[in-house]
CSV table of C-alpha atoms and ligand atoms in Angstrom, one decimal:
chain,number,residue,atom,x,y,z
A,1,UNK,CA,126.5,117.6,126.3
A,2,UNK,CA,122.5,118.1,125.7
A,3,UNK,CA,120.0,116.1,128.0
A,4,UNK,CA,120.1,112.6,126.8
A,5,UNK,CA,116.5,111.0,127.2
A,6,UNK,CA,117.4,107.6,126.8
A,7,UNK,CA,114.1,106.4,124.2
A,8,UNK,CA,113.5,106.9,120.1
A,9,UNK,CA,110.1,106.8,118.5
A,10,UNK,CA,110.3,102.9,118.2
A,11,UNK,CA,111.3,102.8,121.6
A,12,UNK,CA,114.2,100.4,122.9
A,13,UNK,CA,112.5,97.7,124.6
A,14,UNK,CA,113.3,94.0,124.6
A,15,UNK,CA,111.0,93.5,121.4
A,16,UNK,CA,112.6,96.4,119.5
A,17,UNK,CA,116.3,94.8,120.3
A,18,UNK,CA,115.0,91.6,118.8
A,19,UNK,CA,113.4,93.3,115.8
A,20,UNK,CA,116.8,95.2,115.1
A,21,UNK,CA,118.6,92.1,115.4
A,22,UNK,CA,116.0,90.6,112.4
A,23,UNK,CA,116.5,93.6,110.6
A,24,UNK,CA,120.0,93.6,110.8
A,25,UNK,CA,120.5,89.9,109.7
A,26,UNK,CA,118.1,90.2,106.6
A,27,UNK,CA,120.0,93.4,105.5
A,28,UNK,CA,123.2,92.5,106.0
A,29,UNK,CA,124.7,91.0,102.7
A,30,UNK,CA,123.7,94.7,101.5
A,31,UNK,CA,125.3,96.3,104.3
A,32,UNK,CA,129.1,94.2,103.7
A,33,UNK,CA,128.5,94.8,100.2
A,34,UNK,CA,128.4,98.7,100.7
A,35,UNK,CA,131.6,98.7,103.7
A,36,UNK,CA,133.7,96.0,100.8
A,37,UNK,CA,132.9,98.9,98.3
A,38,UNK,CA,133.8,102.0,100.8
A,39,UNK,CA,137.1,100.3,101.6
A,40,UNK,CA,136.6,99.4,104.9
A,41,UNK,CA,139.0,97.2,106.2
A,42,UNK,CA,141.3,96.0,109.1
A,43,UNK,CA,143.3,98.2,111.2
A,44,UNK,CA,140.8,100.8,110.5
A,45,UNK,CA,138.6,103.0,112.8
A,46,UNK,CA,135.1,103.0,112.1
A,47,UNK,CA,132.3,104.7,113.3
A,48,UNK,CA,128.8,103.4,114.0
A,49,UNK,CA,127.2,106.4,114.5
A,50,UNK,CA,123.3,105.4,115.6
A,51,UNK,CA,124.6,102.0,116.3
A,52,UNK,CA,121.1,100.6,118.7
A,53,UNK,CA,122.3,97.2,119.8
A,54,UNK,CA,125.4,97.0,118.0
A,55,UNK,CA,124.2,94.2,115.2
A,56,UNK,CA,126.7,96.4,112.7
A,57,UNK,CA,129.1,96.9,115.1
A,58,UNK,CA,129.8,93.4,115.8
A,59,UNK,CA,130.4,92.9,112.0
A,60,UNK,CA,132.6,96.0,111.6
A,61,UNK,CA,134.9,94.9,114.4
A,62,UNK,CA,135.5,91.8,113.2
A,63,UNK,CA,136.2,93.7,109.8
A,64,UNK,CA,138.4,95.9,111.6
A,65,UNK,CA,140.4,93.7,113.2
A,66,UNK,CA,142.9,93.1,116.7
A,67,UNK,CA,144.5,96.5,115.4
A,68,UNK,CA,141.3,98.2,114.5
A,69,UNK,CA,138.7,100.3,116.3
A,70,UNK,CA,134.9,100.5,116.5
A,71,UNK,CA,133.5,103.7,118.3
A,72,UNK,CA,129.8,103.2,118.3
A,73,UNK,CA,127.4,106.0,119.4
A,74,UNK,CA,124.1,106.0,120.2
A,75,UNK,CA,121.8,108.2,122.9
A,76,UNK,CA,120.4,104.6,124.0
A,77,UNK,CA,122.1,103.5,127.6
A,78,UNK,CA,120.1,100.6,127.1
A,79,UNK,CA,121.3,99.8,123.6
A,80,UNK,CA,124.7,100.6,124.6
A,81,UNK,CA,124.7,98.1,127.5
A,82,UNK,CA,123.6,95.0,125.0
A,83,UNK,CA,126.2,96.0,122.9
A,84,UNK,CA,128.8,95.6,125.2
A,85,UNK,CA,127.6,92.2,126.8
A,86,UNK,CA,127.6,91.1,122.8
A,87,UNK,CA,131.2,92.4,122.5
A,88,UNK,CA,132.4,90.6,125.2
A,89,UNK,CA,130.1,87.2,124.4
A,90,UNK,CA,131.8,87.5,121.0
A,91,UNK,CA,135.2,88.2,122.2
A,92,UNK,CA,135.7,91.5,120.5
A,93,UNK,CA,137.8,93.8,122.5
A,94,UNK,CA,137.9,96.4,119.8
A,95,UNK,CA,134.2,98.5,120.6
A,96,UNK,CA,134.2,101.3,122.3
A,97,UNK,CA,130.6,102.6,122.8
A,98,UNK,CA,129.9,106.8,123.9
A,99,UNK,CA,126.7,107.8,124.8
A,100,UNK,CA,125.9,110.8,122.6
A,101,UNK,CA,122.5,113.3,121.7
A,102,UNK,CA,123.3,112.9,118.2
A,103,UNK,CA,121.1,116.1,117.4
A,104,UNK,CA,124.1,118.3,119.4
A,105,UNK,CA,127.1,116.1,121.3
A,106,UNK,CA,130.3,116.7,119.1
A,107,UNK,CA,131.5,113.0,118.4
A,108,UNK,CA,135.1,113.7,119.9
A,109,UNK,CA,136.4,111.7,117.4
A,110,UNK,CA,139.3,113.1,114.8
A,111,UNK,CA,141.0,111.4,112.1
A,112,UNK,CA,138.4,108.0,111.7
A,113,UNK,CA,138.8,106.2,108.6
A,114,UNK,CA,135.2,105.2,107.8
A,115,UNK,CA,131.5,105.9,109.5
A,116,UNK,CA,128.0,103.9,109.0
A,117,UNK,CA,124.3,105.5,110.0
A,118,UNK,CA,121.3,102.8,108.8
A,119,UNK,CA,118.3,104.6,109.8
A,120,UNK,CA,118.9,107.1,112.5
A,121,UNK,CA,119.6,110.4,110.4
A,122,UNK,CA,115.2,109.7,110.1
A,123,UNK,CA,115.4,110.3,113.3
A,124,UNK,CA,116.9,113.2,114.2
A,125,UNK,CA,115.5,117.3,114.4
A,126,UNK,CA,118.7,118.5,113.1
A,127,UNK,CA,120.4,115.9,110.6
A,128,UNK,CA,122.3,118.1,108.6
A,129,UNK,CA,124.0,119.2,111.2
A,130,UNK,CA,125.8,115.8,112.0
A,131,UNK,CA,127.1,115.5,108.5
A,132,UNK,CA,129.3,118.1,109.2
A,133,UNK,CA,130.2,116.3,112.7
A,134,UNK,CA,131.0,113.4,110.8
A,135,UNK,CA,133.3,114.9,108.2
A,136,UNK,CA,135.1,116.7,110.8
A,137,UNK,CA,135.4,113.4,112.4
A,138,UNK,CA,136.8,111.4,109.3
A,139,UNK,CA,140.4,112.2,107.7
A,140,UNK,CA,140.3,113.1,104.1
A,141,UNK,CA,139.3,110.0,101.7
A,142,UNK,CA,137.8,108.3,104.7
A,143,UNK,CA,134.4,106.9,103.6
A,144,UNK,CA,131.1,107.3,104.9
A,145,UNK,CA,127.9,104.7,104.4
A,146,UNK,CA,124.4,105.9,104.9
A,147,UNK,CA,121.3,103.4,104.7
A,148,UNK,CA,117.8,105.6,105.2
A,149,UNK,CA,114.4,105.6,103.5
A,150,UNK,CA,114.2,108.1,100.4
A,151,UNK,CA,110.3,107.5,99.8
A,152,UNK,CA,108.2,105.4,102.8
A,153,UNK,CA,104.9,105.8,100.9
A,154,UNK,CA,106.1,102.9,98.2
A,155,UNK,CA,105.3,100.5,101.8
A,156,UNK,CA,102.2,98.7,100.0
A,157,UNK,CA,100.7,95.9,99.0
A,158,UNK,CA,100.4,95.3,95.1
A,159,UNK,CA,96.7,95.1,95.5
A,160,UNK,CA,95.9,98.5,97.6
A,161,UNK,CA,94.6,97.9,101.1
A,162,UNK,CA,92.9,100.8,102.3
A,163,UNK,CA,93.5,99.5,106.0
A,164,UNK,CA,97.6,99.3,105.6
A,165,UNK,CA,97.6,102.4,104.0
A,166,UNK,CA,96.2,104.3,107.0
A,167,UNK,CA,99.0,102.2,109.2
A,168,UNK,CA,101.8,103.9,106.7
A,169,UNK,CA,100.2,106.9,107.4
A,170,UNK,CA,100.2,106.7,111.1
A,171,UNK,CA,103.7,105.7,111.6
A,172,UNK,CA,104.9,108.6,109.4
A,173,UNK,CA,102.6,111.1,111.3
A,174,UNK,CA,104.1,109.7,114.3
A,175,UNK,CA,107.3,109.7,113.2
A,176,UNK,CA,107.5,113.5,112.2
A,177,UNK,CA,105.4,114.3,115.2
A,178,UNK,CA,108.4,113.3,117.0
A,179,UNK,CA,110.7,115.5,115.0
A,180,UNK,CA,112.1,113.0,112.2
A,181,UNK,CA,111.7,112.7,108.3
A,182,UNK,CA,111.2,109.3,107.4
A,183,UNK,CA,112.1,110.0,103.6
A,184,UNK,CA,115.5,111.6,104.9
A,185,UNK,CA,117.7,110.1,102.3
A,186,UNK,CA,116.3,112.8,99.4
A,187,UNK,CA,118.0,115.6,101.3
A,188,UNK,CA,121.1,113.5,102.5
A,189,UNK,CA,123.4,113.9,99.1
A,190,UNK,CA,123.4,117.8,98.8
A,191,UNK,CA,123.8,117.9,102.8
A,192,UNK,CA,127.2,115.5,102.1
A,193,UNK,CA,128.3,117.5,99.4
A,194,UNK,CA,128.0,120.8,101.1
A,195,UNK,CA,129.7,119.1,103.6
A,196,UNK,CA,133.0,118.2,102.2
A,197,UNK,CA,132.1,114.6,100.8
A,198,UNK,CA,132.1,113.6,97.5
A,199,UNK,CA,129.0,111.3,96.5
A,200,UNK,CA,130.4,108.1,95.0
A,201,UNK,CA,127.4,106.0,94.7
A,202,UNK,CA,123.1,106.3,95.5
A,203,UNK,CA,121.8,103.1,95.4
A,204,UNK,CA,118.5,102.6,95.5
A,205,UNK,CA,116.5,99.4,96.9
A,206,UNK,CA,112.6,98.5,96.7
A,207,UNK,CA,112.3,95.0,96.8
A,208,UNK,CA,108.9,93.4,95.7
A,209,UNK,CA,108.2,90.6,98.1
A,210,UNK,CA,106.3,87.7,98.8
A,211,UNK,CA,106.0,85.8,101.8
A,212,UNK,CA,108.3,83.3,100.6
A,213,UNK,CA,111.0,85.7,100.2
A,214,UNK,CA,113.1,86.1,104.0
A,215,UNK,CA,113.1,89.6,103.7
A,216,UNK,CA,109.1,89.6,104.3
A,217,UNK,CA,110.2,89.2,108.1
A,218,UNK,CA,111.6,92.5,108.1
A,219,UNK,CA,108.1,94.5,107.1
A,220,UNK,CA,106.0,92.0,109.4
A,221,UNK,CA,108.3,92.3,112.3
A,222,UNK,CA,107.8,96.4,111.9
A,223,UNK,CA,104.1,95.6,111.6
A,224,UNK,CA,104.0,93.0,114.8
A,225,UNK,CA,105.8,95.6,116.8
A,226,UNK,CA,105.1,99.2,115.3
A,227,UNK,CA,101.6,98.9,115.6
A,228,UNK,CA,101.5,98.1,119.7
A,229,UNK,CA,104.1,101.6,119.4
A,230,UNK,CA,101.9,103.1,118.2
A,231,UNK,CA,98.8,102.0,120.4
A,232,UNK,CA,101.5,103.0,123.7
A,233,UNK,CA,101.7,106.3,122.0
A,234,UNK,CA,98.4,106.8,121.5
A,235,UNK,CA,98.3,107.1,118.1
A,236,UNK,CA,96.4,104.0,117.3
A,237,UNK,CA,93.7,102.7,119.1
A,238,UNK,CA,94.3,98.9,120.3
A,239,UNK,CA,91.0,97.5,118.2
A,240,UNK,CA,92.3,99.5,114.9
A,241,UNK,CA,95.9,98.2,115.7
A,242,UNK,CA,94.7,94.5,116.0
A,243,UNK,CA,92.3,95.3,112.9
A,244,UNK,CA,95.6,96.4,111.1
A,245,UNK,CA,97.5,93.0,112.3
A,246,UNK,CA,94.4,90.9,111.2
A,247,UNK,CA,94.6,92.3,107.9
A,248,UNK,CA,98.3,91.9,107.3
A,249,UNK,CA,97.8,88.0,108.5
A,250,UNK,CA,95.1,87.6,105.3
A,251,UNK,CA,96.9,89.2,103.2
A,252,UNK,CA,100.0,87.1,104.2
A,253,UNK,CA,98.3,84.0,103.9
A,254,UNK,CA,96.0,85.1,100.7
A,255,UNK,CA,97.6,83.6,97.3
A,256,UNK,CA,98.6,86.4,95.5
A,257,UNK,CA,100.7,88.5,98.6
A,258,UNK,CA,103.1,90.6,97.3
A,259,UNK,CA,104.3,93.3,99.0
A,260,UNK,CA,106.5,96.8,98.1
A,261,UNK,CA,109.1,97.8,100.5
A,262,UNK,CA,109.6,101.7,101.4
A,263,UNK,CA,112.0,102.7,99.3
A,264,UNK,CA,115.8,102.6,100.6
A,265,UNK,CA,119.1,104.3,99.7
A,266,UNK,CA,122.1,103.4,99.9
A,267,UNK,CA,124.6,106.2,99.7
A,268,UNK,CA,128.3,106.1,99.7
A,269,UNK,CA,130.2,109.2,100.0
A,270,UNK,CA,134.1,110.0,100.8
A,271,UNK,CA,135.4,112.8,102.7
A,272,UNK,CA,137.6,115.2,99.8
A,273,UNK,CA,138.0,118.6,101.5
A,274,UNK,CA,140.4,119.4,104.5
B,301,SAM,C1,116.2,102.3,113.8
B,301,SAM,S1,117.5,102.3,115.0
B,301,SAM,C2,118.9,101.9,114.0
B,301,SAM,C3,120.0,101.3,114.8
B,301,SAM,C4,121.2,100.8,114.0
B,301,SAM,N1,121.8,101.8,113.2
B,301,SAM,C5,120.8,99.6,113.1
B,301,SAM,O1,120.8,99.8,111.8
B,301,SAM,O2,120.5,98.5,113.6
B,301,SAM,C6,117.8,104.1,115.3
B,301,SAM,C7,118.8,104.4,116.4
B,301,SAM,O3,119.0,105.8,116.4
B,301,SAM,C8,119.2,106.1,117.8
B,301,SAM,N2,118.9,107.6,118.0
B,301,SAM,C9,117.7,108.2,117.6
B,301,SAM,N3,117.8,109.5,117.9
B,301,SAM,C10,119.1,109.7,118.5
B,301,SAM,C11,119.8,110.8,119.0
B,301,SAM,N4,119.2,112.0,119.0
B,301,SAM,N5,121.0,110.6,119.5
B,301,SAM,C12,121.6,109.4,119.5
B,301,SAM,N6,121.0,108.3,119.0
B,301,SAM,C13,119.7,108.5,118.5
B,301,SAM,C14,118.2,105.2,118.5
B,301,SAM,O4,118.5,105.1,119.9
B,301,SAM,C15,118.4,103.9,117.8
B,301,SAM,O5,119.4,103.2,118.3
């Protein structure tokens, strides 16, 4: 097993478990849609590879069932240990968690009937590699759902701001300064095919929002908490960062907010070769 340093580029502090647990709830009519479609279903084994928390997890064991498994992976200790206090505060016997470097650790898994990454193959230096740990860890027909950005630069207001556009730019310097690719999900459906997977669907979503709509929580929370990441990182400096939050807050509150998400893709592949 590689050396597992426990953080991400978001990090995994308190604030970051709440803003995961936001994320997860506004996303996750999408994300029930996508397992229904996949097949995933009880008595099944599925895989949460990337699972932070354990939000998803929680849902696929409870899809999976008393006769069912959920193996959830993640490099996180931290993460790993809320997971399990939420599997036991939600009785759910049926998570197993394995602390893994998902850029090298072989999932010692064989055989799994399904698998689920939301936003961690963005984070990785070698991604393609761990498609073909996860088809070796899937038996033949068994389904795998991928959520990641395909194009992070559509994060925007309707009417340009200057000022948000240099806080897209920071978080996806950042981000690949840290050895990611944010717009992942362009490479990910040759990777699965090469890989033994057929593609069965590519969903795209960029919602248009306004501050009405629930799903603006999701963007502000990233802005509320990404931009003090990125001041703890040094690549922000505080006044520009609070400059940045000020200008989200008129926006917000201006009459005419609408805001573009970055562009997500759903992909749902199955496993076909041997
Ligand atoms: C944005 S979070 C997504 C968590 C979860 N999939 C969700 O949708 O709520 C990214 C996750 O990837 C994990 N991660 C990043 N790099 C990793 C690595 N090399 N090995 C294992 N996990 C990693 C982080 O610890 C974090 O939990």
């Amino acid at each position: 097993m590689t050396a597992l340093t426990d953080d991400y580029v978001l990090g995994t502090h308190d604030a970051e478990v709440a803003r995961l647990g936001l994320q997860h709830r506004l996303w996750r009519a999408r994300a029930l849609d996508a397992w229904r479609r996949a097949g995933f279903t009880a008595g099944q084994t599925l895989l949460d590879v990337g699972c932070g928390p354990g939000y998803a997890s929680l849902d696929l064991a409870e899809i999976a069932g008393p006769r069912g498994w959920v193996i959830a992976f993640d490099r996180s200790a931290r993460f790993l240990d809320a997971l399990r206090s939420a599997a036991v505060r939600n009785a759910l016997p049926n998570i197993a968690t394995r602390q893994v470097d998902l850029d090298g650790d072989d999932l010692g898994v064989s055989g799994a009937d399904g698998a689920w990454a939301r936003w961690v193959f963005a984070f990785l230096s070698k991604p393609r590699d761990l498609v073909a740990r996860v088809a070796a860890a899937l038996r033949p027909g068994g389904a795998f759902v991928i959520y990641e950005y395909f194009d992070y630069r559509t994060w925007s207001f309707m009417q340009q701001s200057s000022m948000f556009e240099e806080f897209v730019d920071a978080v996806i310097r950042s981000w690949r300064a840290s050895g990611g690719e944010p717009d992942i999900g362009r490479a990910l459906p040759d990777w699965l095919e090469e890989a033994g997977f057929r593609v069965v669907s590519l969903r795209p979503f960029i919602d248009v929002l306004t501050p009405a709509d629930d799903l603006w929580q999701w963007p502000k929370a990233f802005v509320d908490v990404g931009a003090q990441r990125l001041v703890d990182l040094g690549a922000l400096s505080a006044e520009r960062a609070a400059a940045i939050g000020a200008e989200f807050a008129a926006r917000e509150s201006g009459s005419a907010a609408r805001m573009v998400i970055p562009a997500v893709l759903e992909i749902v592949a199955v496993r076909t070769s041997p």
